[in-house]
PDB file of C-alpha atoms in Angstrom:
ATOM      1  CA  MET A   1     -31.025 309.489  41.410  1.00  0.00           C
ATOM      2  CA  ARG A   2     -27.845 309.033  39.639  1.00  0.00           C
ATOM      3  CA  MET A   3     -26.968 310.524  36.596  1.00  0.00           C
ATOM      4  CA  ARG A   4     -24.666 309.789  33.850  1.00  0.00           C
ATOM      5  CA  ASP A   5     -22.895 311.404  30.610  1.00  0.00           C
ATOM      6  CA  GLU A   6     -23.438 309.043  27.587  1.00  0.00           C
ATOM      7  CA  GLU A   7     -22.418 310.517  24.074  1.00  0.00           C
ATOM      8  CA  CYS A   8     -24.451 309.687  21.178  1.00  0.00           C
ATOM      9  CA  PRO A   9     -21.907 307.170  18.788  1.00  0.00           C
ATOM     10  CA  ASP A  10     -23.227 308.765  16.077  1.00  0.00           C
ATOM     11  CA  CYS A  11     -23.573 312.559  16.237  1.00  0.00           C
ATOM     12  CA  GLY A  12     -21.064 313.468  19.465  1.00  0.00           C
ATOM     13  CA  ALA A  13     -24.417 314.693  21.616  1.00  0.00           C
ATOM     14  CA  ARG A  14     -24.531 314.729  25.816  1.00  0.00           C
ATOM     15  CA  ASN A  15     -26.902 312.958  26.474  1.00  0.00           C
ATOM     16  CA  ILE A  16     -27.443 312.913  30.157  1.00  0.00           C
ATOM     17  CA  VAL A  17     -29.247 309.287  31.492  1.00  0.00           C
ATOM     18  CA  ASP A  18     -30.458 307.718  34.446  1.00  0.00           C
ATOM     19  CA  SER A  19     -27.680 305.992  35.942  1.00  0.00           C
ATOM     20  CA  GLY A  20     -30.112 302.188  36.781  1.00  0.00           C
ATOM     21  CA  MET A  21     -31.630 302.596  32.690  1.00  0.00           C
ATOM     22  CA  CYS A  22     -27.526 302.515  31.958  1.00  0.00           C
ATOM     23  CA  ASP A  23     -26.723 298.952  33.642  1.00  0.00           C
ATOM     24  CA  ILE A  24     -29.651 297.120  31.790  1.00  0.00           C
ATOM     25  CA  GLY A  25     -27.452 297.296  29.029  1.00  0.00           C
ATOM     26  CA  THR A  26     -29.989 296.462  26.843  1.00  0.00           C
ATOM     27  CA  VAL A  27     -32.965 299.695  26.672  1.00  0.00           C
ATOM     28  CA  ARG A  28     -31.358 302.152  24.550  1.00  0.00           C
ATOM     29  CA  ILE A  29     -31.066 305.652  24.370  1.00  0.00           C
ATOM     30  CA  ARG A  30     -32.357 307.837  22.310  1.00  0.00           C
ATOM     31  CA  CYS A  31     -30.490 310.983  21.344  1.00  0.00           C
ATOM     32  CA  VAL A  32     -31.056 314.594  22.197  1.00  0.00           C
ATOM     33  CA  GLY A  33     -28.988 315.266  19.472  1.00  0.00           C
ATOM     34  CA  CYS A  34     -29.617 313.843  16.285  1.00  0.00           C
ATOM     35  CA  ALA A  35     -32.880 311.632  17.679  1.00  0.00           C
ATOM     36  CA  GLY A  36     -31.277 308.351  17.077  1.00  0.00           C
ATOM     37  CA  TYR A  37     -30.967 305.221  19.410  1.00  0.00           C
ATOM     38  CA  PHE A  38     -28.046 304.000  20.800  1.00  0.00           C
ATOM     39  CA  LEU A  39     -26.951 301.598  24.025  1.00  0.00           C
ATOM     40  CA  PRO A  40     -25.278 302.867  26.447  1.00  0.00           C
ATOM     41  CA  SER A  41     -21.532 302.169  25.744  1.00  0.00           C
ATOM     42  CA  THR A  42     -21.177 301.879  29.842  1.00  0.00           C
ATOM     43  CA  SER A  43     -23.529 299.718  30.472  1.00  0.00           C
ATOM     44  CA  SER A  44     -22.423 296.973  32.983  1.00  0.00           C
ATOM     45  CA  GLY A  45     -25.225 294.919  32.170  1.00  0.00           C
ATOM     46  CA  ASN A  46     -26.094 293.694  35.845  1.00  0.00           C
ATOM     47  CA  ARG A  47     -29.731 294.862  36.877  1.00  0.00           C
ATOM     48  CA  THR A  48     -33.276 294.654  35.021  1.00  0.00           C
ATOM     49  CA  VAL A  49     -35.236 296.895  34.830  1.00  0.00           C
ATOM     50  CA  GLU A  50     -37.713 295.403  37.172  1.00  0.00           C
ATOM     51  CA  ASN A  51     -34.899 296.011  39.588  1.00  0.00           C
ATOM     52  CA  VAL A  52     -34.468 299.709  38.286  1.00  0.00           C
ATOM     53  CA  THR A  53     -38.005 300.464  38.963  1.00  0.00           C
ATOM     54  CA  ASN A  54     -38.441 298.800  41.974  1.00  0.00           C
ATOM     55  CA  ALA A  55     -41.410 296.783  40.183  1.00  0.00           C
ATOM     56  CA  GLY A  56     -43.055 294.217  41.740  1.00  0.00           C
ATOM     57  CA  VAL A  57     -44.370 293.075  38.135  1.00  0.00           C
ATOM     58  CA  PRO A  58     -42.896 292.496  35.114  1.00  0.00           C
ATOM     59  CA  ILE A  59     -41.649 295.478  33.098  1.00  0.00           C
ATOM     60  CA  THR A  60     -42.383 294.620  28.415  1.00  0.00           C
ATOM     61  CA  VAL A  61     -39.855 297.665  27.658  1.00  0.00           C
ATOM     62  CA  TRP A  62     -41.709 298.969  24.250  1.00  0.00           C
ATOM     63  CA  GLU A  63     -38.791 299.376  21.166  1.00  0.00           C
ATOM     64  CA  PRO A  64     -39.313 302.011  18.689  1.00  0.00           C
ATOM     65  CA  ALA A  65     -38.555 300.366  14.490  1.00  0.00           C
ATOM     66  CA  ALA A  66     -35.905 300.670  13.516  1.00  0.00           C
ATOM     67  CA  ARG A  67     -34.763 304.672  12.170  1.00  0.00           C
ATOM     68  CA  PRO A  68     -34.003 304.363   8.445  1.00  0.00           C
ATOM     69  CA  SER A  69     -30.860 305.588   7.075  1.00  0.00           C
ATOM     70  CA  THR A  70     -30.298 308.826   5.173  1.00  0.00           C
TER      71      THR A  70
END
């Protein structure tokens, strides 16, 4: 597993995440600083969830509801 440092676009907090999950491009990261969700900016978008997790069955990524604005 390789890790990647992703910065939250809202608060600037550093988030250390698996690079494979970042490469999917559609899985949002939950920020450790502000608890908001964001897509990784450096995503190549060239992998699938099944490929990254080495799964032999389809996987559905659960998407939480949008965070209310404050």
